[in-house]
Coordinates of C-alpha atoms in Angstrom, one line a residue:
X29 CA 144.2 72.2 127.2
X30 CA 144.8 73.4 130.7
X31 CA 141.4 74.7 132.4
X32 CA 142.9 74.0 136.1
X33 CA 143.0 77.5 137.4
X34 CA 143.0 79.0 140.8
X35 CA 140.0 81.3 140.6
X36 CA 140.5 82.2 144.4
X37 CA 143.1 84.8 143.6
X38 CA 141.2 87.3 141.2
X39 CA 138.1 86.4 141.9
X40 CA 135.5 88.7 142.2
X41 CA 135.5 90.8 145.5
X42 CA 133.7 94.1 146.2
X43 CA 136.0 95.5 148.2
X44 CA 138.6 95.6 145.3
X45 CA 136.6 97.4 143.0
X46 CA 137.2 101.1 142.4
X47 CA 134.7 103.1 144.9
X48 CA 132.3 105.2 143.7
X49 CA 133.1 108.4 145.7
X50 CA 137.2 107.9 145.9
X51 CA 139.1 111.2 147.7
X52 CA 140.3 113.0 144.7
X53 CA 142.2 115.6 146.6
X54 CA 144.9 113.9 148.1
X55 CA 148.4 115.9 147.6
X56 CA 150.9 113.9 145.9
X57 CA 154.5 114.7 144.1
X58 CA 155.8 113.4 140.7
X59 CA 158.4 110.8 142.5
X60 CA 157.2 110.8 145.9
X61 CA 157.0 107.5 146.8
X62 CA 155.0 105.3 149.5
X63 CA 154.2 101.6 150.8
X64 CA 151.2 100.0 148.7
X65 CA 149.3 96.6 148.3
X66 CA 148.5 95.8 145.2
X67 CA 144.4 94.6 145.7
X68 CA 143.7 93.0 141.5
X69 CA 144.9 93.5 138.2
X70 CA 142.7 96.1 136.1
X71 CA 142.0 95.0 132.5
X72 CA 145.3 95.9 130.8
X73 CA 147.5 93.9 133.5
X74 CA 148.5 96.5 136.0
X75 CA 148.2 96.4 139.2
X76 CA 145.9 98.1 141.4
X77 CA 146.2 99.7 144.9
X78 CA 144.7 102.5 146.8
X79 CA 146.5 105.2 148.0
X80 CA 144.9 107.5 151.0
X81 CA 141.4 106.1 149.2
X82 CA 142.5 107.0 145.6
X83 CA 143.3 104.6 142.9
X84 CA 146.9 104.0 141.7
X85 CA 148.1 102.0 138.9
X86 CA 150.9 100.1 138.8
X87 CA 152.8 98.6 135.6
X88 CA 154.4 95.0 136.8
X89 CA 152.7 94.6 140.3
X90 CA 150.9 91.8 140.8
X91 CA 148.1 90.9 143.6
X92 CA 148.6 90.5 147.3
X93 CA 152.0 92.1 146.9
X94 CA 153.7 94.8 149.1
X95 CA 155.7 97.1 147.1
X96 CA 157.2 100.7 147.4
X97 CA 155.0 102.7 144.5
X98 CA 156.9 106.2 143.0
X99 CA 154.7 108.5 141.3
X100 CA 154.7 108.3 137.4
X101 CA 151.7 110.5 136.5
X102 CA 148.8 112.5 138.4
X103 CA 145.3 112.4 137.2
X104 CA 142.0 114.2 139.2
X105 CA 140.8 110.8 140.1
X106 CA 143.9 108.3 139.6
X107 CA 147.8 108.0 140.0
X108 CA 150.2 105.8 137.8
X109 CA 153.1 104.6 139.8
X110 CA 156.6 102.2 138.6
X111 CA 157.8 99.7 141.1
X112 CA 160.5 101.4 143.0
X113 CA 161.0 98.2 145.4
X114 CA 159.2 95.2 145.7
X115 CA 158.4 94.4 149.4
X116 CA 156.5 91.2 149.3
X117 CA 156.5 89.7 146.0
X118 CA 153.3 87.1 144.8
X119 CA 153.6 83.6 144.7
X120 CA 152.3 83.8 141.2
X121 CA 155.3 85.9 140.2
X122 CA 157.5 84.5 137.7
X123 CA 160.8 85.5 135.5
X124 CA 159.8 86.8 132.4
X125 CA 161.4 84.8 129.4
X126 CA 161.7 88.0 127.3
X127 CA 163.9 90.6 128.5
X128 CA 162.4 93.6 127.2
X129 CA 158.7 91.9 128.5
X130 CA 158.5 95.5 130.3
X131 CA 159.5 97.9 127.6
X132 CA 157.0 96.5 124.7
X133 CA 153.4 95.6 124.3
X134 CA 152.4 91.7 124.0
X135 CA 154.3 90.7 127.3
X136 CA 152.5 92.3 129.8
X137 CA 151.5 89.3 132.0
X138 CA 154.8 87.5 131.1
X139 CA 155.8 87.6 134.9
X140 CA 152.9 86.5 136.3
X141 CA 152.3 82.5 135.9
X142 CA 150.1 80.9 133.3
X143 CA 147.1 79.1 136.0
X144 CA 146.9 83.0 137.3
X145 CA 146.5 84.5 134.0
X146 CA 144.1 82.2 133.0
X147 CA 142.3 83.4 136.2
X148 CA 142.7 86.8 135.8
X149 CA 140.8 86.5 132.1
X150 CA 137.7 85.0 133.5
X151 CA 137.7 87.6 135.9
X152 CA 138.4 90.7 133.2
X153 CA 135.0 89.9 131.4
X154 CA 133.6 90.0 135.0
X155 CA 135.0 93.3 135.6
X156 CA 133.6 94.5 132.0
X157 CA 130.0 93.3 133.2
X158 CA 130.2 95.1 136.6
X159 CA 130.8 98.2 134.7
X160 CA 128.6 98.6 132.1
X161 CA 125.6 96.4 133.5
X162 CA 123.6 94.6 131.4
X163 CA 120.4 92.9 132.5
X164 CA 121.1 89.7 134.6
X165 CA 124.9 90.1 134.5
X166 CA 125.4 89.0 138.3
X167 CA 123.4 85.5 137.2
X168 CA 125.9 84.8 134.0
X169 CA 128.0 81.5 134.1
X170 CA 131.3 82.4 133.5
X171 CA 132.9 79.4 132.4
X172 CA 136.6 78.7 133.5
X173 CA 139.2 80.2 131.1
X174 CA 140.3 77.5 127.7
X175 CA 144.1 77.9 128.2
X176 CA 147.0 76.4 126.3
X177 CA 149.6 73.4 127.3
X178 CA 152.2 75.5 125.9
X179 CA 151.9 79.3 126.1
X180 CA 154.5 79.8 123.9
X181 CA 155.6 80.0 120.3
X182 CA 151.8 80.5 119.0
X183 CA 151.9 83.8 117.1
X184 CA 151.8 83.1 113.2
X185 CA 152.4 87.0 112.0
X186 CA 155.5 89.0 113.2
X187 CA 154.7 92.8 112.1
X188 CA 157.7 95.1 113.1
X189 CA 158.8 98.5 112.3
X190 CA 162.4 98.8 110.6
X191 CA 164.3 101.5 111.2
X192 CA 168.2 102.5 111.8
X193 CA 169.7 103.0 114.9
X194 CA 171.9 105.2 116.6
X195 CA 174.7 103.4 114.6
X196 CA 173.2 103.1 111.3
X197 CA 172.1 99.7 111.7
X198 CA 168.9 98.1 110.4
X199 CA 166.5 97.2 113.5
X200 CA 163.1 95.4 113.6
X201 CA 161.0 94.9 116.3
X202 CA 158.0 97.2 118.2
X203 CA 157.9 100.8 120.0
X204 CA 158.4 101.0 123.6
X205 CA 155.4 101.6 125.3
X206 CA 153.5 105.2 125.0
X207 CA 156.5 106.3 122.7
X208 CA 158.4 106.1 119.1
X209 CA 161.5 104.8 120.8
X210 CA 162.1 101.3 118.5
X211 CA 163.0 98.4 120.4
X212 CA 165.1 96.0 118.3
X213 CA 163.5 92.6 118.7
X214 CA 166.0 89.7 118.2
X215 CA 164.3 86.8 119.9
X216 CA 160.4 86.6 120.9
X217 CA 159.0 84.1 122.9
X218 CA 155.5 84.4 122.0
X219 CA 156.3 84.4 118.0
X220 CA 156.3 81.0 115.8
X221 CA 160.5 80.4 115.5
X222 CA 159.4 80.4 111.4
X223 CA 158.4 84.3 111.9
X224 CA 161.4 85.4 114.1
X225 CA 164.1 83.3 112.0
X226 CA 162.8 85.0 108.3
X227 CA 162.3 88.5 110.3
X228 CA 165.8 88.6 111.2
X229 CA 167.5 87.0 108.0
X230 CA 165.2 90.2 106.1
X231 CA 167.2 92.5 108.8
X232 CA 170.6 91.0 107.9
X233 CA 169.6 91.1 104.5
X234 CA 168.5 95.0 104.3
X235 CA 172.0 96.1 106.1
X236 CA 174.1 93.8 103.8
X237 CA 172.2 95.2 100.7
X238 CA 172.0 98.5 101.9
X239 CA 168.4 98.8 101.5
X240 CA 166.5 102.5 102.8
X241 CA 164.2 102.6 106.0
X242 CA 161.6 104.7 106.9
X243 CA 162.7 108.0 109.3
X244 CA 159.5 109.2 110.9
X245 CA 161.2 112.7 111.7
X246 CA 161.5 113.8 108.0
X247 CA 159.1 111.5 106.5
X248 CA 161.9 110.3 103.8
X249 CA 163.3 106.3 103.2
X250 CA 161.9 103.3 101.6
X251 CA 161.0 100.8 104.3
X252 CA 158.1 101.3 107.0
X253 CA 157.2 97.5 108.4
X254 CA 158.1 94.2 107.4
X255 CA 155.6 91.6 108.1
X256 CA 156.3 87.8 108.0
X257 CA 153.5 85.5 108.5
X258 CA 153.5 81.7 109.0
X259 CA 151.0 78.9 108.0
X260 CA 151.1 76.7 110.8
X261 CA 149.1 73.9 109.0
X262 CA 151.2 74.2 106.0
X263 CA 154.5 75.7 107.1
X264 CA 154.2 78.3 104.3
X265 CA 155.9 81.6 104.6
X266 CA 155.0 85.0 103.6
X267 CA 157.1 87.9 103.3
X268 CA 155.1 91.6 103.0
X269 CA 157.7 94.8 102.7
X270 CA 155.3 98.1 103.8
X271 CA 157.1 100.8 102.0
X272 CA 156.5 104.4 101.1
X273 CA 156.8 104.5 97.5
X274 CA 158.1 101.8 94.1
X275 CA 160.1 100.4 92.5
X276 CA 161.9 99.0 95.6
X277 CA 165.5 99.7 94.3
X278 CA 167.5 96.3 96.0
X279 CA 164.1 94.4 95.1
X280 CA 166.1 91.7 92.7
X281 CA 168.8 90.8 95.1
X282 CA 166.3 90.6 97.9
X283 CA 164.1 88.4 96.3
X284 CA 166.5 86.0 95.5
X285 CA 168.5 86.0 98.3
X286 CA 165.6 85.4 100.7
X287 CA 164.3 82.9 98.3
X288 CA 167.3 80.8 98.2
X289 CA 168.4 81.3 102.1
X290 CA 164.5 80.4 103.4
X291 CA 162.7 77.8 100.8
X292 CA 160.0 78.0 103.5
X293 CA 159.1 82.1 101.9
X294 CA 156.7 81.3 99.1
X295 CA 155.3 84.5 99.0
X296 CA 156.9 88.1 99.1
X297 CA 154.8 90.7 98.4
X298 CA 155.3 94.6 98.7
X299 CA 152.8 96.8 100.1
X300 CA 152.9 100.9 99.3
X301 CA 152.1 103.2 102.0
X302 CA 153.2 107.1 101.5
X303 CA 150.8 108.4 103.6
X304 CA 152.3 110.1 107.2
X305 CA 149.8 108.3 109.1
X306 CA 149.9 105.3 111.9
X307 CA 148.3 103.0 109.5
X308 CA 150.4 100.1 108.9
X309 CA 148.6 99.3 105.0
X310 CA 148.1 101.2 102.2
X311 CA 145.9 100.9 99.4
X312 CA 148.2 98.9 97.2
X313 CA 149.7 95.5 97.3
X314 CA 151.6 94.1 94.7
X315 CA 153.6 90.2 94.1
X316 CA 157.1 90.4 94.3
X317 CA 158.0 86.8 94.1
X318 CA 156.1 83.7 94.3
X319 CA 152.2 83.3 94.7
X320 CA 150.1 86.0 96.0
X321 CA 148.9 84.0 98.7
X322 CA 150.0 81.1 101.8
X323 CA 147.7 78.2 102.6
X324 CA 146.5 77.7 105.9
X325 CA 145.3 74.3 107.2
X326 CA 142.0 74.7 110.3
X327 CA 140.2 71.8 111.4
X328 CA 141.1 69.6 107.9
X329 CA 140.2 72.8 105.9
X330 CA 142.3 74.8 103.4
X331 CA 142.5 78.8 103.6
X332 CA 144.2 80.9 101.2
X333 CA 145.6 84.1 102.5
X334 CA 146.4 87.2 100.9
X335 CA 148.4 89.7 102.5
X336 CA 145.6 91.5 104.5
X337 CA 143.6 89.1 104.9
X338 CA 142.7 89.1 108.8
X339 CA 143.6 85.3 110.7
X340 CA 143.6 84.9 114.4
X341 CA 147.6 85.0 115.5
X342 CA 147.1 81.6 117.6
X343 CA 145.8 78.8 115.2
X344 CA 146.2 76.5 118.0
X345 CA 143.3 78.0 119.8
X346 CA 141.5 79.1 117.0
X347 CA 140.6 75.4 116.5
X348 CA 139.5 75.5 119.8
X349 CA 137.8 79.2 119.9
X350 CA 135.8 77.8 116.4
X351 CA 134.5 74.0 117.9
X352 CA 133.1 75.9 121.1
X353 CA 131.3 78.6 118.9
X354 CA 130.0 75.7 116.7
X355 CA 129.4 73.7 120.2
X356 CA 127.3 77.4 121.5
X357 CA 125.4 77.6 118.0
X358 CA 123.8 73.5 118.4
X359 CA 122.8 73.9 114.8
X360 CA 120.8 71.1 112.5
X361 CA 121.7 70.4 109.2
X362 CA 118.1 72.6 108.0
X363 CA 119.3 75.1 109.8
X364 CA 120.4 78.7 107.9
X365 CA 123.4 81.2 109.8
X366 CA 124.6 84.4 108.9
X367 CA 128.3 84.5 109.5
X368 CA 129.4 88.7 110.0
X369 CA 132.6 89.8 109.9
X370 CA 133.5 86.8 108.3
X371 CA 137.5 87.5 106.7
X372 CA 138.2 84.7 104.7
X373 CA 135.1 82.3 106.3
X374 CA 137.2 80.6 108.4
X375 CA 134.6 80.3 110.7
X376 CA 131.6 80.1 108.2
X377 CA 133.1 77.3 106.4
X378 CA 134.1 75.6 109.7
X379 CA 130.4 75.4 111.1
X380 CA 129.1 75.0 107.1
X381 CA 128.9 70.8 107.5
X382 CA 126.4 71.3 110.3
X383 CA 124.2 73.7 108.2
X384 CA 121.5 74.2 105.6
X385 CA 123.2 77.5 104.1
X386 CA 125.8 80.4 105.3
X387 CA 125.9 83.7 104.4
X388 CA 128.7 85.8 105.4
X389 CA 129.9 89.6 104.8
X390 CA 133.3 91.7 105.3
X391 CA 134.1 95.5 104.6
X392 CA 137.6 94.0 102.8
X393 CA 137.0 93.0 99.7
X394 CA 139.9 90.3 99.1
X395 CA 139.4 88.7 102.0
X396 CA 135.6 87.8 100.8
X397 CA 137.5 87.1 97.4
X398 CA 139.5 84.6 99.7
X399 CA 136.1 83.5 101.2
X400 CA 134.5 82.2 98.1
X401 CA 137.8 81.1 96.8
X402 CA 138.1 79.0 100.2
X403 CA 134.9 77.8 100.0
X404 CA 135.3 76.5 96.0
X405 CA 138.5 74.8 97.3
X406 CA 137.4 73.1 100.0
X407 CA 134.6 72.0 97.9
X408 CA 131.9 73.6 100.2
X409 CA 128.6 74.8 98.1
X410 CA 126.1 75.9 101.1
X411 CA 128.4 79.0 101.5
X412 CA 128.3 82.7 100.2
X413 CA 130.1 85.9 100.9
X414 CA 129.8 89.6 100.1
X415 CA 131.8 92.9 100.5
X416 CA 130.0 95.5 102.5
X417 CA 129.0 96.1 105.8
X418 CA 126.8 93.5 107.8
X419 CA 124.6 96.6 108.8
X420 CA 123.6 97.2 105.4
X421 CA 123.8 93.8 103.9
X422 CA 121.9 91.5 106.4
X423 CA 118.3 93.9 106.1
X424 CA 118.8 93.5 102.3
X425 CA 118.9 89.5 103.0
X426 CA 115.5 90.1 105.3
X427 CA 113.9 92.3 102.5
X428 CA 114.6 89.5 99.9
X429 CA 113.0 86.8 101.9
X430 CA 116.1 85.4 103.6
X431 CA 115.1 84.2 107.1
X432 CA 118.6 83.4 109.1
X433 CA 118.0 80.7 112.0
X434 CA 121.2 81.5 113.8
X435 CA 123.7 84.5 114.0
X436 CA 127.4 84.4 114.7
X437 CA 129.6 87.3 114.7
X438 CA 133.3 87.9 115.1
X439 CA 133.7 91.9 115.7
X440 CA 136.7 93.7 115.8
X441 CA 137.8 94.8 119.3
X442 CA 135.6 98.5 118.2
X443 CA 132.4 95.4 119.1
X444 CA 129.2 95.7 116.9
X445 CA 128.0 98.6 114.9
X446 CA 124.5 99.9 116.6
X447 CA 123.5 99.6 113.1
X448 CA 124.2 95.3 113.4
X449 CA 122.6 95.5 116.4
X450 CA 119.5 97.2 115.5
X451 CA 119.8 94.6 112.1
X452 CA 120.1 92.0 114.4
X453 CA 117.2 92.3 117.3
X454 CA 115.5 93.0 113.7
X455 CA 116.2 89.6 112.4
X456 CA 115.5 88.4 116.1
X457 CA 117.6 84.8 114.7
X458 CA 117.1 81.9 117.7
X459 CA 120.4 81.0 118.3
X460 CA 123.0 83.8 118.3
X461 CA 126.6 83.2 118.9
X462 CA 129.0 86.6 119.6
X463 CA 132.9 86.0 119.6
X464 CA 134.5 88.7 121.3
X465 CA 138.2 89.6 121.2
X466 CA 137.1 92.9 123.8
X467 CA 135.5 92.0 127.1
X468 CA 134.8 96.1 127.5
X469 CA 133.2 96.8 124.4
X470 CA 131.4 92.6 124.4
X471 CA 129.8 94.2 127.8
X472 CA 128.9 97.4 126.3
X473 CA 127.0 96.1 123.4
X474 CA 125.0 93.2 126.0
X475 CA 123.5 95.7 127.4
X476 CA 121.1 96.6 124.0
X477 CA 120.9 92.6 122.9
X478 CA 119.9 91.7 126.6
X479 CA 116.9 93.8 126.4
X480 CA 115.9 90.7 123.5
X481 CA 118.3 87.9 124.4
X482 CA 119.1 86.2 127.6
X483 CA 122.9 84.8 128.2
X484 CA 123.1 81.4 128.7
X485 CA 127.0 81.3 129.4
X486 CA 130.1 83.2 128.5
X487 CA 133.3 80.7 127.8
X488 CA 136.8 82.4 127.8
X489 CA 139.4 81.5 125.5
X490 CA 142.9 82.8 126.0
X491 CA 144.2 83.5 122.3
X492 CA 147.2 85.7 123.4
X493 CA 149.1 84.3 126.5
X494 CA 151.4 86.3 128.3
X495 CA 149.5 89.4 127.5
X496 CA 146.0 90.6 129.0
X497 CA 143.9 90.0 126.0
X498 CA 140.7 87.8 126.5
X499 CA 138.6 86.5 123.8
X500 CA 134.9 84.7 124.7
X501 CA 132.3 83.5 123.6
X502 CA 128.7 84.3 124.5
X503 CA 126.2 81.6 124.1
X504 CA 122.8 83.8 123.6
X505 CA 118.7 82.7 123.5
X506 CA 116.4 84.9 122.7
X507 CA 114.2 86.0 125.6

């Protein structure tokens, strides 16, 4: 793993940070345009300068460069601004592998190179802490960021939109940013090969069968999202078609055809969504071909995944995100740990040989199915899962005598309910372990468990390269 990172260059530094009593009157024109230095990154990537005292942000621009900003948007205390011509580019600045890196989520840091986005992560979380406070943030260690040898080629789901074109031809692929505008994805460097070869045979496939998408406009067609996920450990493939209502007319032909053209798809499932909503999912999931679930292979252990079953997209560093949580949690073998948020209990049943008994809980109840059916195939019995919230399930544990030693969680990037924290500095567990895939919403919630836990160190893990996602994990003691 490469944790050789020049911390110089986004390092924390006063004078960078937004001030608290910025001009807000400055006159400024949609397209006017003016000379700017870009001082840092802000937390989603773009670059950040002052104009006449006020803050502008700047999509692409990188640190330490001179560029020509035109006006984008006007807020009462901030301006967005494009690149109109780059002056004095970074040294960090690189080409972009993806061509539409600029038009889509997932590439945002694409141009800027790897040891400076490691960097920049480190310094997000500080950024996170500065603004939101929470007792003894300036003395935290914040460890160098856990990067990847290869930053490429680590996503294991592809989940795109299908639509028709201009033209009448089947596309795939995500919506340009802040928009509905579909951008046809053909190659992506960040995507397993596996995902990005089945996802475009299931494109050639739909045209030459003929097969209905989804229009937004009137609501009307068959297919929504495709969604093709890889088992890295295993190399099994999953195919999921997101439609708006059954029986999925072409369904025979499709089934076959992708069955015989990719042995690797041993699952193809179909999904039912009718409702006019930005939800990907609906309610209903149903086996079109092969077995309901892939098998994923973590740290020697075997996890069955149905469709919505939540995985981290990078198993490469989830390895490495689950060895330093079980490394932060030092547990014995009498020890007890509550695992919330737990999915399928890949991280329960990782840290289970080092413990006495886990208990886990998640609000989707075939992923705790998953859970205990990972846990009988693996052979692990000091492991048990429930559906419901951990809010509601962990003070039922307390009332029935269940005393956990240690506490790890793995929230989504909403952070903790107050309800599991107020469970939590209930519980009051010694060792507490909080993996956070939201450095804004990790520092939000430190500021209630610091009032009853002190932070011994915060250890960054870049999950996503090439975007400006952070995950970390905080290494608590109680105070």
């Amino acid at each position: 793993m490469n944790k050789n990172q020049p911390q110089h260059r986004y390092h924390n530094s006063n004078n960078h940070r937004p001030r608290p009593h910025q001009e807000t009157g400055v006159q400024v024109k949609l397209g006017q345009r003016f000379p700017l230095t870009i001082k840092r990154l802000g937390i989603n990537g773009e670059g950040i300068g002052y104009f006449k005292r006020k803050l502008v942000f700047v999509k692409g621009a990188l640190p330490n460069e001179v560029i020509v900003a035109e006006v984008t948007g006007i807020k009462p205390s901030f301006l967005t601004a494009k690149i109109h011509r780059l002056k004095t580019p970074s040294p960090d600045r690189v080409k972009p592998r993806d061509e539409y890196a600029s038009e889509v989520g997932g590439f945002e840091l694409e141009h800027l190179a790897y040891p400076a986005q490691l960097a920049f992560k480190r310094d997000v979380i500080l950024q996170s802490l500065e603004k939101f406070q929470p007792k003894g943030y300036r003395n935290f260690q914040l460890k160098p960021t856990i990067g990847m040898d290869n930053p490429y080629e680590y996503r294991n789901k592809a989940q795109f939109q299908v639509r028709r074109d201009a033209d009448g031809h089947v596309i795939a692929g995500l919506y340009r940013e802040r928009s509905h505008d579909l951008v046809d994805l053909k190659t992506c460097s960040v995507q397993m090969p596996a995902t990005m070869r089945v996802m475009r045979g299931v494109v050639d496939l739909m045209e030459e069968l003929n097969v209905s998408t989804y229009d937004e406009k009137s609501g009307n067609g068959l297919v929504r999202t495709v969604v093709v996920r890889v088992a890295e450990g295993t190399g099994e493939v999953q195919v999921v078609f997101v439609t708006t209502k059954a029986p999925f007319p072409q369904e025979a032909d499709m089934v076959d055809q992708l069955l015989t053209k990719f042995p690797e798809v041993v699952s193809i499932m179909q999904n039912i969504n009718n409702d006019k909503t930005s939800l990907i999912w609906g309610e209903k999931t149903k086996l079109l071909a092969g077995k309901p679930q892939i098998c994923e292979v973590l740290n020697g252990l075997q996890f069955n995944l149905s469709a919505r079953a939540f995985l981290q997209l990078n198993p490469y560093q989830t390895v490495r995100l689950y060895d330093e949580a079980l490394k932060a949690l030092a547990l014995s073998d009498n020890e007890t740990v509550i695992d919330a948020y737990s999915g399928v209990g890949t991280i329960g049943l990782s840290i289970a040989h080092a413990a006495k008994e886990v208990r886990g809980m998640d609000v989707i109840a075939d992923a705790v199915d998953d859970a205990n059916e990972n846990a009988r195939i693996n052979g692990i019995d000091n492991v048990h899962y429930e559906t419901g919230t951990a809010e509601s399930i962990i003070p039922e544990w307390l009332n029935e005598g269940f005393k956990p030693d240690a506490l790890i969680v793995d929230p989504p990037r909403t952070g903790l309910d107050d309800g599991l924290i107020n469970a939590i500095l209930s519980a009051k567990p010694k060792k507490f372990v909080y993996i956070s895939c939201n450095p804004s919403t990790l520092a939000r919630d430190l500021v209630k468990l610091t009032k009853q836990y002190h932070v011994d160190y915060i250890q960054s893990v870049d999950m996503m390269p090439q975007t400006a996602r952070c995950e970390a994990v905080v290494k608590f003691t109680r105070a």
